[in-house]
C-alpha cells in the first residue's frame, strides 16, 4: 500500500532578524503576483481606515494612486520577503476571490501561510481555510468570511490583542522556520 502524506502546514525556513517585533498597525499585507492573477478586492479597495500593502513594484496600475495602498516591492528571495513583511507590521492576508480558487483553498495548505507566520505576522484567512481552526485555537490571526469583515476586525483590534497574537505567532513560527512540519513525516 502506498504511503500518503498530508502536510497541512508548510515550513518556511527563513533566516531573519527576530529581535524587532512586527508593529501594531492597521495594515493588511498581501504577498502575491498581482500581474499573474486578478484580485477584484485590490481594484475595489476602498478603506480609509486600513492600509493594504502589496508585494509588487509600483507600476502604472489603474488603482495604484489610492492613498490607502502601499507597494512593498517584489522579492524572489524568501529571506528578503519575510524581512519586509515583518518590518511592514500588521497582518498577512491569504485570499482568493475566484470561486474555483476559493474551493481549492479549502483543500490546500497554502505556502503563503508559512511565509507570513515565519515572518512573525498574524494572518487573516477565510473561515473555510483548512487551518482556520488551528489559527483560532493558537491565536495566530483571525478568520473571516469576507474582505469587509477582515477590515472591520483589523479596525477593532487593540494593541495588546495584536501584541499577544505576535507573541503567539512567534512561538509557533519557530516550528515553521526550523522545518518541523517537513521533518515530522
C-alpha positions as a Markdown table, in Angstrom:
| # | Residue | x | y | z |
|---|---|---|---|---|
| 1 | Unk | 0.0 | 0.0 | 0.0 |
| 2 | Unk | 1.3 | 3.4 | -1.0 |
| 3 | Unk | 2.0 | 5.9 | 1.8 |
| 4 | Unk | 0.3 | 9.2 | 1.6 |
| 5 | Unk | 1.5 | 12.3 | 3.5 |
| 6 | Unk | -0.9 | 15.1 | 4.1 |
| 7 | Unk | 1.1 | 18.2 | 5.0 |
| 8 | Unk | -1.3 | 20.7 | 6.5 |
| 9 | Unk | 1.3 | 23.4 | 7.2 |
| 10 | Unk | 4.2 | 24.4 | 5.0 |
| 11 | Unk | 7.6 | 25.2 | 6.5 |
| 12 | Unk | 9.3 | 28.4 | 5.6 |
| 13 | Unk | 12.9 | 28.1 | 6.8 |
| 14 | Unk | 14.0 | 31.8 | 6.6 |
| 15 | Unk | 16.9 | 33.4 | 8.3 |
| 16 | Unk | 15.8 | 36.8 | 9.5 |
| 17 | Unk | 16.4 | 39.1 | 12.4 |
| 18 | Unk | 13.8 | 38.2 | 15.1 |
| 19 | Unk | 14.6 | 41.0 | 17.5 |
| 20 | Unk | 12.4 | 43.7 | 16.1 |
| 21 | Unk | 8.8 | 42.5 | 16.5 |
| 22 | Unk | 6.1 | 43.3 | 13.9 |
| 23 | Unk | 4.5 | 46.6 | 14.8 |
| 24 | Unk | 0.9 | 47.1 | 15.7 |
| 25 | Unk | -0.5 | 48.6 | 12.6 |
| 26 | Unk | -3.9 | 48.9 | 10.9 |
| 27 | Unk | -2.4 | 47.2 | 7.8 |
| 28 | Unk | -3.1 | 44.2 | 5.7 |
| 29 | Unk | -0.2 | 42.7 | 3.7 |
| 30 | Unk | -0.9 | 40.7 | 0.6 |
| 31 | Unk | 2.0 | 38.8 | -0.8 |
| 32 | Unk | 1.2 | 37.6 | -4.3 |
| 33 | Unk | 1.7 | 38.3 | -8.0 |
| 34 | Unk | -0.8 | 40.9 | -8.9 |
| 35 | Unk | 0.2 | 40.6 | -12.6 |
| 36 | Unk | -0.4 | 36.8 | -12.8 |
| 37 | Unk | -3.8 | 36.8 | -11.0 |
| 38 | Unk | -6.8 | 39.0 | -10.8 |
| 39 | Unk | -7.9 | 40.1 | -7.4 |
| 40 | Unk | -11.1 | 42.2 | -7.5 |
| 41 | Unk | -10.7 | 43.2 | -3.9 |
| 42 | Unk | -7.5 | 45.0 | -4.7 |
| 43 | Unk | -9.1 | 47.0 | -7.5 |
| 44 | Unk | -12.1 | 47.8 | -5.3 |
| 45 | Unk | -10.1 | 48.5 | -2.1 |
| 46 | Unk | -11.8 | 51.5 | -0.5 |
| 47 | Unk | -10.9 | 51.7 | 3.1 |
| 48 | Unk | -9.6 | 55.0 | 4.6 |
| 49 | Unk | -9.1 | 53.1 | 7.9 |
| 50 | Unk | -7.0 | 50.1 | 6.9 |
| 51 | Unk | -3.9 | 50.2 | 4.6 |
| 52 | Unk | -3.4 | 47.5 | 2.0 |
| 53 | Unk | 0.3 | 46.7 | 1.4 |
| 54 | Unk | 1.0 | 44.6 | -1.7 |
| 55 | Unk | 4.3 | 42.8 | -2.6 |
| 56 | Unk | 4.7 | 44.5 | -6.0 |
| 57 | Unk | 6.7 | 47.2 | -7.6 |
| 58 | Unk | 4.7 | 50.4 | -8.2 |
| 59 | Unk | 3.8 | 50.4 | -11.8 |
| 60 | Unk | 1.0 | 52.2 | -13.7 |
| 61 | Unk | -1.8 | 50.2 | -12.2 |
| 62 | Unk | -5.2 | 51.8 | -12.5 |
| 63 | Unk | -5.7 | 51.6 | -8.8 |
| 64 | Unk | -2.2 | 52.5 | -7.6 |
| 65 | Unk | -2.7 | 56.1 | -6.5 |
| 66 | Unk | -5.1 | 55.2 | -3.7 |
| 67 | Unk | -3.9 | 56.8 | -0.5 |
| 68 | Unk | -4.6 | 53.6 | 1.5 |
| 69 | Unk | -2.5 | 51.3 | -0.7 |
| 70 | Unk | 1.3 | 50.7 | -0.5 |
| 71 | Unk | 3.8 | 48.8 | -2.6 |
| 72 | Unk | 6.4 | 46.8 | -0.7 |
| 73 | Unk | 8.4 | 45.7 | -3.8 |
| 74 | Unk | 8.7 | 42.3 | -5.4 |
| 75 | Unk | 11.0 | 39.7 | -3.8 |
| 76 | Unk | 12.4 | 36.4 | -5.3 |
| 77 | Unk | 14.3 | 35.8 | -2.1 |
| 78 | Unk | 12.3 | 34.3 | 0.9 |
| 79 | Unk | 14.6 | 36.0 | 3.5 |
| 80 | Unk | 14.0 | 39.4 | 2.0 |
| 81 | Unk | 10.3 | 38.8 | 1.6 |
| 82 | Unk | 10.0 | 37.7 | 5.3 |
| 83 | Unk | 12.1 | 40.6 | 6.5 |
| 84 | Unk | 10.0 | 43.1 | 4.5 |
| 85 | Unk | 6.7 | 41.6 | 5.8 |
| 86 | Unk | 8.0 | 41.7 | 9.4 |
| 87 | Unk | 9.0 | 45.3 | 9.0 |
| 88 | Unk | 5.7 | 46.2 | 7.4 |
| 89 | Unk | 3.8 | 45.0 | 10.5 |
| 90 | Unk | 0.0 | 44.4 | 10.7 |
| 91 | Unk | -1.4 | 41.2 | 9.2 |
| 92 | Unk | -0.7 | 38.8 | 6.4 |
| 93 | Unk | -3.7 | 38.0 | 4.1 |
| 94 | Unk | -4.5 | 34.7 | 2.4 |
| 95 | Unk | -7.3 | 35.4 | 0.0 |
| 96 | Unk | -8.9 | 34.4 | -3.3 |
| 97 | Unk | -12.0 | 36.0 | -4.8 |
| 98 | Unk | -12.4 | 33.4 | -7.6 |
| 99 | Unk | -15.0 | 30.8 | -6.6 |
| 100 | Unk | -12.9 | 27.9 | -8.1 |
| 101 | Unk | -9.7 | 29.0 | -6.2 |
| 102 | Unk | -11.8 | 29.6 | -3.1 |
| 103 | Unk | -12.9 | 26.0 | -3.2 |
| 104 | Unk | -9.4 | 24.8 | -4.0 |
| 105 | Unk | -8.0 | 26.7 | -0.9 |
| 106 | Unk | -10.4 | 24.8 | 1.3 |
| 107 | Unk | -8.4 | 21.7 | 0.5 |
| 108 | Unk | -4.9 | 23.1 | 0.0 |
| 109 | Unk | -2.3 | 24.2 | 2.6 |
| 110 | Unk | -1.0 | 27.4 | 1.0 |
| 111 | Unk | 2.7 | 28.1 | 1.2 |
| 112 | Unk | 2.0 | 31.8 | 1.9 |
| 113 | Unk | 0.6 | 30.8 | 5.3 |
| 114 | Unk | 4.1 | 29.6 | 6.2 |
| 115 | Unk | 5.6 | 32.8 | 4.7 |
| 116 | Unk | 3.5 | 35.1 | 6.8 |
| 117 | Unk | 3.9 | 33.1 | 10.0 |
| 118 | Unk | 7.7 | 32.7 | 9.5 |
| 119 | Unk | 7.9 | 36.5 | 9.2 |
| 120 | Unk | 6.1 | 36.8 | 12.5 |
| 121 | Unk | 2.8 | 38.3 | 11.2 |
| 122 | Unk | -0.6 | 37.2 | 12.4 |
| 123 | Unk | -2.7 | 36.1 | 9.5 |
| 124 | Unk | -6.2 | 36.7 | 8.1 |
| 125 | Unk | -7.7 | 33.6 | 6.4 |
| 126 | Unk | -11.1 | 32.6 | 5.2 |
| 127 | Unk | -13.2 | 30.7 | 7.8 |
| 128 | Unk | -13.2 | 27.8 | 5.3 |
| 129 | Unk | -9.4 | 27.6 | 5.2 |
| 130 | Unk | -8.1 | 24.1 | 6.2 |
| 131 | Unk | -6.0 | 25.6 | 9.1 |
| 132 | Unk | -8.7 | 28.1 | 10.3 |
| 133 | Unk | -9.3 | 26.1 | 13.5 |
| 134 | Unk | -5.5 | 26.0 | 14.3 |
| 135 | Unk | -5.3 | 29.7 | 13.6 |
| 136 | Unk | -8.2 | 30.4 | 16.0 |
| 137 | Unk | -7.0 | 28.0 | 18.7 |
| 138 | Unk | -3.4 | 29.1 | 18.7 |
| 139 | Unk | -4.2 | 32.8 | 18.3 |
| 140 | Unk | -2.2 | 33.1 | 15.1 |
| 141 | Unk | -4.6 | 35.5 | 13.5 |
| 142 | Unk | -8.2 | 36.0 | 12.6 |
| 143 | Unk | -10.7 | 34.1 | 10.4 |
| 144 | Unk | -13.3 | 35.9 | 8.3 |
| 145 | Unk | -15.9 | 35.3 | 5.6 |
| 146 | Unk | -15.3 | 38.5 | 3.6 |
| 147 | Unk | -12.8 | 41.2 | 3.0 |
| 148 | Unk | -15.2 | 43.7 | 4.6 |
| 149 | Unk | -15.2 | 41.5 | 7.8 |
| 150 | Unk | -11.4 | 41.4 | 7.7 |
| 151 | Unk | -11.3 | 45.2 | 7.5 |
| 152 | Unk | -13.8 | 45.5 | 10.4 |
| 153 | Unk | -11.8 | 43.1 | 12.6 |
| 154 | Unk | -8.5 | 44.8 | 11.9 |
| 155 | Unk | -10.1 | 48.1 | 12.6 |
| 156 | Unk | -11.3 | 46.9 | 16.0 |
| 157 | Unk | -8.2 | 45.1 | 17.2 |
| 158 | Unk | -6.4 | 46.7 | 20.2 |
| 159 | Unk | -2.6 | 47.0 | 20.5 |
| 160 | Unk | -2.5 | 44.5 | 23.4 |
| 161 | Unk | -4.5 | 41.9 | 21.4 |
| 162 | Unk | -2.3 | 42.3 | 18.4 |
| 163 | Unk | 0.9 | 42.1 | 20.5 |
| 164 | Unk | -0.4 | 38.9 | 22.1 |
| 165 | Unk | -1.0 | 37.4 | 18.6 |
| 166 | Unk | 2.5 | 38.4 | 17.6 |
| 167 | Unk | 3.9 | 36.6 | 20.7 |
| 168 | Unk | 1.8 | 33.5 | 19.9 |
| 169 | Unk | 2.9 | 33.6 | 16.3 |
| 170 | Unk | 6.5 | 34.0 | 17.4 |
| 171 | Unk | 6.3 | 30.8 | 19.4 |
| 172 | Unk | 4.6 | 28.8 | 16.6 |
| 173 | Unk | 6.8 | 30.2 | 13.8 |
| 174 | Unk | 9.8 | 28.7 | 15.5 |
| 175 | Unk | 8.5 | 25.4 | 14.2 |
| 176 | Unk | 8.0 | 26.7 | 10.6 |
| 177 | Unk | 11.4 | 28.4 | 10.4 |
| 178 | Unk | 13.1 | 25.2 | 11.6 |
| 179 | Unk | 11.4 | 22.7 | 9.3 |
| 180 | Unk | 9.3 | 20.9 | 11.9 |
| 181 | Unk | 6.4 | 20.0 | 9.7 |
| 182 | Unk | 8.6 | 18.6 | 6.9 |
| 183 | Unk | 10.7 | 16.6 | 9.4 |
| 184 | Unk | 7.6 | 15.3 | 11.2 |
| 185 | Unk | 6.9 | 13.0 | 8.2 |
